[in-house]
C-alpha positions as MATLAB code, in Angstrom:
seq = 'MAPVSSSRPRKPNISDVAQVAGVSYQTVSRVLNNAPDVSAATRERIQQIIKDLGYRRSRTATALSTSRSTTIGILTDGSPRFGPVGTLMALEKVARQKGYFTTVVTVEEPYMTSVPKALDTLDEVGVDGIIVIAPLLSMAAEVRSAAIHVPVEMIAAGVSSTPSLFTYSEDQELGARMATQHLIELGHTDIAHFAGSTDWFDGRVRKRGWEGAMRDAGLEPGLCVEGDWSPGWAYRTGLQLVEEGAVPRAVFAASDHTALGLIRALSESGIRVPEDVSVVGFDDVEGSEFFLPPLTTVRQDFTALAHASIEVLLGAIEGREVDRAPSMPLLVRRQSAARAHKA';
ca = [
     -61.981 -108.128   30.175;
     -65.461 -107.382   31.426;
     -68.105 -109.949   30.452;
     -70.408 -108.947   27.620;
     -74.067 -109.108   28.533;
     -76.129 -111.291   26.193;
     -79.440 -109.953   27.476;
     -81.575 -107.999   25.038;
     -83.232 -104.682   25.913;
     -86.730 -105.195   27.278;
     -89.498 -104.408   24.805;
     -91.750 -101.563   25.931;
     -95.172 -102.649   27.115;
     -98.529 -100.928   27.505;
     -97.724  -99.907   31.105;
     -94.639  -98.053   29.862;
     -96.797  -96.126   27.413;
     -99.298  -95.268   30.161;
     -96.518  -94.093   32.535;
     -94.893  -91.789   29.945;
     -98.282  -90.417   28.897;
     -99.404  -89.902   32.472;
    -102.641  -91.793   31.899;
    -104.113  -95.086   33.016;
    -103.521  -98.469   31.413;
    -107.209  -98.489   30.448;
    -106.899  -95.196   28.534;
    -104.034  -96.551   26.420;
    -106.055  -99.706   25.813;
    -109.010  -97.618   24.610;
    -106.729  -95.811   22.135;
    -105.332  -99.124   20.862;
    -108.863 -100.457   20.380;
    -110.118  -97.261   18.687;
    -112.699  -96.698   21.418;
    -114.556  -93.375   21.050;
    -114.365  -92.155   24.664;
    -110.876  -90.552   24.445;
    -110.320  -86.895   23.546;
    -108.614  -86.152   20.231;
    -105.678  -84.434   21.958;
    -105.087  -87.329   24.361;
    -105.409  -89.883   21.566;
    -102.883  -88.017   19.417;
    -100.408  -87.704   22.302;
    -100.648  -91.412   23.193;
    -100.231  -92.441   19.566;
     -97.079  -90.336   19.319;
     -95.659  -91.878   22.520;
     -96.424  -95.359   21.173;
     -94.456  -94.456   18.052;
     -91.568  -92.880   19.997;
     -91.225  -95.865   22.360;
     -91.533  -98.409   19.557;
     -94.341 -100.208   21.346;
     -95.803 -103.150   19.417;
     -99.069 -104.763   20.420;
     -98.928 -108.452   21.376;
    -101.291 -110.671   19.406;
    -101.405 -113.172   22.255;
    -102.244 -110.511   24.838;
    -104.947 -109.088   22.600;
    -106.519 -112.507   22.122;
    -106.504 -113.197   25.856;
    -107.984 -109.817   26.796;
    -110.677 -109.741   24.108;
    -111.405 -113.468   23.625;
    -110.762 -112.829   19.926;
    -107.820 -113.930   17.794;
    -108.044 -110.860   15.492;
    -107.169 -113.250   12.679;
    -109.082 -113.992    9.500;
    -108.428 -117.200    7.619;
    -108.277 -117.076    3.817;
    -108.656 -120.219    1.748;
    -107.616 -120.123   -1.915;
    -106.931 -122.616   -4.686;
    -103.698 -120.818   -5.609;
    -104.892 -119.932   -9.111;
    -102.450 -117.610  -10.932;
    -105.323 -115.976  -12.842;
    -105.906 -112.240  -12.458;
    -109.174 -112.399  -10.500;
    -108.172 -114.780   -7.683;
    -104.743 -113.180   -7.254;
    -106.168 -109.650   -7.227;
    -108.808 -110.698   -4.699;
    -106.266 -112.326   -2.379;
    -103.929 -109.322   -2.387;
    -106.777 -106.890   -1.728;
    -108.205 -109.012    1.113;
    -104.860 -109.199    2.896;
    -104.333 -105.440    2.586;
    -107.831 -104.445    3.728;
    -107.822 -106.927    6.636;
    -104.564 -105.384    7.856;
    -106.075 -101.894    7.602;
    -108.968 -103.071    9.787;
    -106.589 -104.441   12.417;
    -106.818 -108.109   11.447;
    -104.037 -110.527   10.656;
    -104.559 -113.094    7.905;
    -103.633 -116.741    7.679;
    -103.677 -118.013    4.096;
    -104.019 -121.694    3.220;
    -103.837 -122.961   -0.374;
    -105.664 -126.090   -1.515;
    -105.381 -128.231   -4.627;
    -107.065 -131.198   -6.241;
    -108.505 -133.454   -4.988;
    -110.652 -130.854   -3.203;
    -112.671 -133.521   -1.402;
    -109.646 -134.117    0.833;
    -107.690 -130.834    0.718;
    -110.607 -128.473    1.463;
    -111.858 -130.143    4.689;
    -108.273 -130.517    5.917;
    -107.503 -126.845    5.223;
    -110.689 -125.638    6.916;
    -109.916 -127.798    9.962;
    -106.422 -126.283   10.090;
    -107.795 -122.734   10.095;
    -110.369 -123.683   12.729;
    -107.648 -125.170   14.946;
    -105.493 -122.047   14.572;
    -108.375 -120.139   16.140;
    -109.354 -117.716   13.406;
    -112.415 -115.542   13.968;
    -113.814 -116.322   10.530;
    -112.842 -117.634    7.113;
    -113.075 -116.153    3.616;
    -112.900 -118.643    0.762;
    -111.822 -117.449   -2.681;
    -113.731 -120.039   -4.694;
    -113.500 -119.584   -8.465;
    -114.217 -123.260   -9.212;
    -117.541 -125.043   -8.788;
    -115.811 -128.221   -7.598;
    -113.986 -126.389   -4.804;
    -117.134 -124.540   -3.698;
    -119.061 -127.812   -3.445;
    -116.589 -129.130   -0.878;
    -116.734 -125.887    1.130;
    -120.532 -126.156    1.279;
    -120.437 -129.678    2.657;
    -117.749 -129.049    5.285;
    -118.565 -128.736    9.004;
    -116.990 -125.516   10.310;
    -117.368 -123.850   13.722;
    -116.685 -120.226   12.722;
    -118.458 -117.965   10.197;
    -117.468 -118.729    6.607;
    -117.881 -116.478    3.595;
    -117.313 -117.585    0.022;
    -116.354 -115.140   -2.734;
    -118.046 -116.726   -5.730;
    -119.782 -114.901   -8.569;
    -123.512 -115.414   -8.907;
    -123.881 -117.735   -5.900;
    -126.564 -117.214   -3.235;
    -125.949 -117.380    0.508;
    -127.266 -120.232    2.647;
    -128.018 -120.291    6.404;
    -124.546 -121.721    7.076;
    -122.519 -120.039    4.346;
    -122.333 -116.370    3.374;
    -121.408 -115.414   -0.183;
    -120.240 -112.203   -1.768;
    -118.954 -111.078   -5.168;
    -118.810 -108.314   -7.684;
    -121.762 -108.221  -10.085;
    -119.866 -109.817  -12.951;
    -123.027 -110.651  -14.875;
    -123.779 -106.931  -14.966;
    -120.218 -106.271  -16.133;
    -120.684 -108.715  -19.019;
    -123.990 -107.050  -19.894;
    -122.283 -103.652  -19.915;
    -119.558 -104.895  -22.271;
    -122.073 -106.485  -24.652;
    -124.451 -103.524  -24.470;
    -121.602 -101.212  -25.443;
    -121.063 -103.216  -28.638;
    -124.806 -103.226  -29.334;
    -124.936  -99.440  -28.899;
    -122.156  -99.186  -31.492;
    -124.499 -100.906  -33.940;
    -123.118 -104.437  -33.790;
    -125.498 -107.378  -34.122;
    -122.988 -110.179  -34.819;
    -121.364 -110.349  -31.379;
    -119.453 -113.506  -30.453;
    -118.253 -114.505  -27.000;
    -114.802 -115.906  -26.265;
    -115.825 -117.460  -22.950;
    -113.828 -118.478  -19.926;
    -114.083 -121.983  -18.530;
    -117.586 -122.809  -17.308;
    -115.947 -124.846  -14.545;
    -115.515 -121.357  -13.057;
    -118.337 -119.272  -11.587;
    -116.838 -116.247  -13.365;
    -117.025 -117.972  -16.738;
    -120.652 -118.912  -16.219;
    -121.922 -115.501  -15.118;
    -120.013 -113.604  -17.813;
    -121.505 -115.871  -20.465;
    -124.945 -115.378  -18.914;
    -124.496 -111.608  -19.043;
    -123.582 -111.732  -22.752;
    -126.590 -113.911  -23.551;
    -128.934 -111.717  -21.513;
    -127.821 -108.473  -23.154;
    -128.179 -109.996  -26.626;
    -131.700 -111.305  -25.979;
    -132.795 -108.071  -24.296;
    -131.820 -106.280  -27.507;
    -133.831 -108.730  -29.614;
    -130.670 -110.414  -30.906;
    -129.909 -114.119  -30.906;
    -126.627 -114.980  -29.141;
    -124.226 -116.132  -31.816;
    -120.864 -117.851  -31.744;
    -119.620 -118.851  -28.289;
    -116.329 -120.689  -27.838;
    -115.194 -121.835  -24.398;
    -111.543 -121.747  -23.371;
    -109.181 -121.575  -20.419;
    -108.852 -117.781  -20.101;
    -105.377 -117.820  -21.658;
    -104.054 -115.685  -24.543;
    -102.594 -118.818  -26.122;
    -105.969 -120.515  -26.427;
    -107.586 -117.328  -27.789;
    -104.777 -116.874  -30.319;
    -105.150 -120.409  -31.681;
    -108.936 -120.139  -31.766;
    -108.750 -116.798  -33.557;
    -106.485 -118.241  -36.242;
    -108.892 -121.158  -36.695;
    -111.845 -118.800  -37.197;
    -109.844 -116.820  -39.758;
    -109.028 -120.038  -41.633;
    -112.692 -121.064  -41.602;
    -113.858 -117.621  -42.737;
    -116.007 -117.365  -39.608;
    -114.628 -114.225  -37.950;
    -117.448 -112.215  -36.277;
    -117.703 -108.440  -36.518;
    -117.521 -107.987  -32.734;
    -116.297 -110.058  -29.780;
    -116.839 -109.850  -26.044;
    -113.838 -111.656  -24.521;
    -114.248 -113.069  -21.018;
    -110.844 -111.743  -19.941;
    -108.295 -109.202  -21.126;
    -105.733 -111.957  -21.648;
    -108.222 -113.738  -23.891;
    -108.738 -110.481  -25.796;
    -104.962 -110.071  -26.158;
    -104.535 -113.481  -27.813;
    -107.457 -112.872  -30.166;
    -106.211 -109.424  -31.223;
    -102.802 -110.860  -32.115;
    -104.390 -113.606  -34.221;
    -106.500 -111.056  -36.080;
    -103.581 -108.674  -36.588;
    -101.325 -111.392  -37.979;
    -104.116 -112.304  -40.413;
    -104.450 -108.744  -41.703;
    -107.726 -108.095  -39.845;
    -107.784 -104.708  -38.126;
    -109.114 -103.966  -34.649;
    -111.395 -102.035  -34.362;
    -111.857 -101.156  -38.052;
    -112.808 -104.709  -39.070;
    -113.568 -106.371  -35.717;
    -114.428 -104.690  -32.406;
    -113.154 -106.353  -29.226;
    -114.135 -105.716  -25.583;
    -112.397 -107.479  -22.688;
    -113.016 -107.983  -18.973;
    -110.737 -107.275  -15.956;
    -108.787 -104.116  -16.894;
    -105.468 -105.817  -16.184;
    -102.411 -103.665  -15.676;
    -101.165 -102.581  -19.089;
    -104.451 -103.061  -20.957;
    -104.350  -99.381  -21.888;
    -101.115 -100.161  -23.775;
    -102.536 -103.002  -25.876;
    -102.579 -102.219  -29.596;
    -105.175 -100.808  -29.766;
    -105.808  -99.768  -26.137;
    -108.430 -102.186  -24.845;
    -112.008 -101.304  -23.996;
    -112.770 -103.466  -20.969;
    -114.690 -103.946  -17.724;
    -112.777 -102.963  -14.588;
    -113.041 -104.996  -11.408;
    -112.508 -102.985   -8.212;
    -110.749 -105.498   -5.980;
    -110.284 -103.002   -3.145;
    -114.035 -102.320   -3.003;
    -114.678 -106.074   -3.204;
    -112.285 -106.727   -0.314;
    -113.726 -103.957    1.890;
    -117.281 -105.192    1.354;
    -116.520 -108.899    1.743;
    -114.549 -108.379    4.966;
    -117.388 -106.220    6.295;
    -119.817 -109.064    5.506;
    -117.619 -111.520    7.422;
    -117.159 -109.179   10.397;
    -120.918 -108.666   10.471;
    -121.360 -112.426   10.740;
    -118.715 -112.648   13.469;
    -120.294 -109.838   15.470;
    -123.898 -110.845   14.808;
    -124.979 -107.679   13.012;
    -126.617 -107.036    9.661;
    -124.529 -105.471    6.896;
    -125.147 -104.395    3.323;
    -124.537 -107.381    1.052;
    -125.258 -105.633   -2.233;
    -122.604 -106.744   -4.761;
    -119.888 -104.295   -5.718;
    -120.295 -102.672   -9.127;
    -117.994 -103.044  -12.160;
    -117.070 -100.172  -14.473;
    -116.905 -100.111  -18.268;
    -113.657  -98.445  -19.398;
    -113.973  -97.166  -22.972;
    -110.772  -97.090  -25.007;
    -110.037  -97.717  -28.702;
    -110.630 -101.436  -29.386;
    -114.338 -101.088  -30.209;
    -115.757  -98.891  -32.976;
    -119.089  -98.200  -34.638;
    -120.293 -100.988  -36.916;
    -120.077 -100.423  -40.683;
    -123.412 -100.025  -42.401;
    -124.217 -102.829  -44.814;
];
């Protein structure tokens, strides 16, 4: 019996692509790097040959030829909440679209030890830059004090950049103002806030937006209860307010999940939304249009956030100025908020 060869077929390389295309190695390289000085017809033909041959670019070869790792590090606290998870997924997707790989490292308490260790790990891997998803003040404090040798950007709502640390976020304070202003325009003056944790930047800026919109309208901010973003906490708090006879006529909830728990508590107590109490949420989570009633809320555009934040980081890596204006939220009007009854 003839021996069976154990050798695998050789993977096609860039020289194979150049030979089939009848062009130079440098021309193929320019196509791979999206350089402008290649005709559209030649570019299209080379791209088709790359596809036909099954050529795959080597990360190691790219790093050696460009002195860049084409890798972005992402540091996250692993929060299961909607905002951090949505941000992480969008960053990974957009980075890939821009030709960058991502290396994700998750940290946990105590941040004073896990954050410096994680940043050192990303630095040692050789990433071009690092994006930190930093919802918590305690985590952000450790990022600020760390010594890092590559550009670092922190996604944290309402936080200003420093000479050594770039920041970016959506304008969540504006989103909270929009939600509150919508209730004011419906004639409500007794507007409570079911707040998120003020250990989070998001919780702080959304509360600030509610307070600002109330005072700008000549209204005194009323009831504010702070929770943990969860529907369970909002449900229990809603039942307590019903028992105390302290249910407000309108509520801006710091998250859609918080709004969901509150609406259930009100419904079980015979209080109708929006006929008796208007509720506006924040996030526009998947399925919020199927709440009962469909939830009026503020939509976060995580794709726009990811595109802008990666552009900010790449600008820092490449030493060029970029637009750092925060991405804008959108108020989505549905059926959970109605015009206030006249006294």
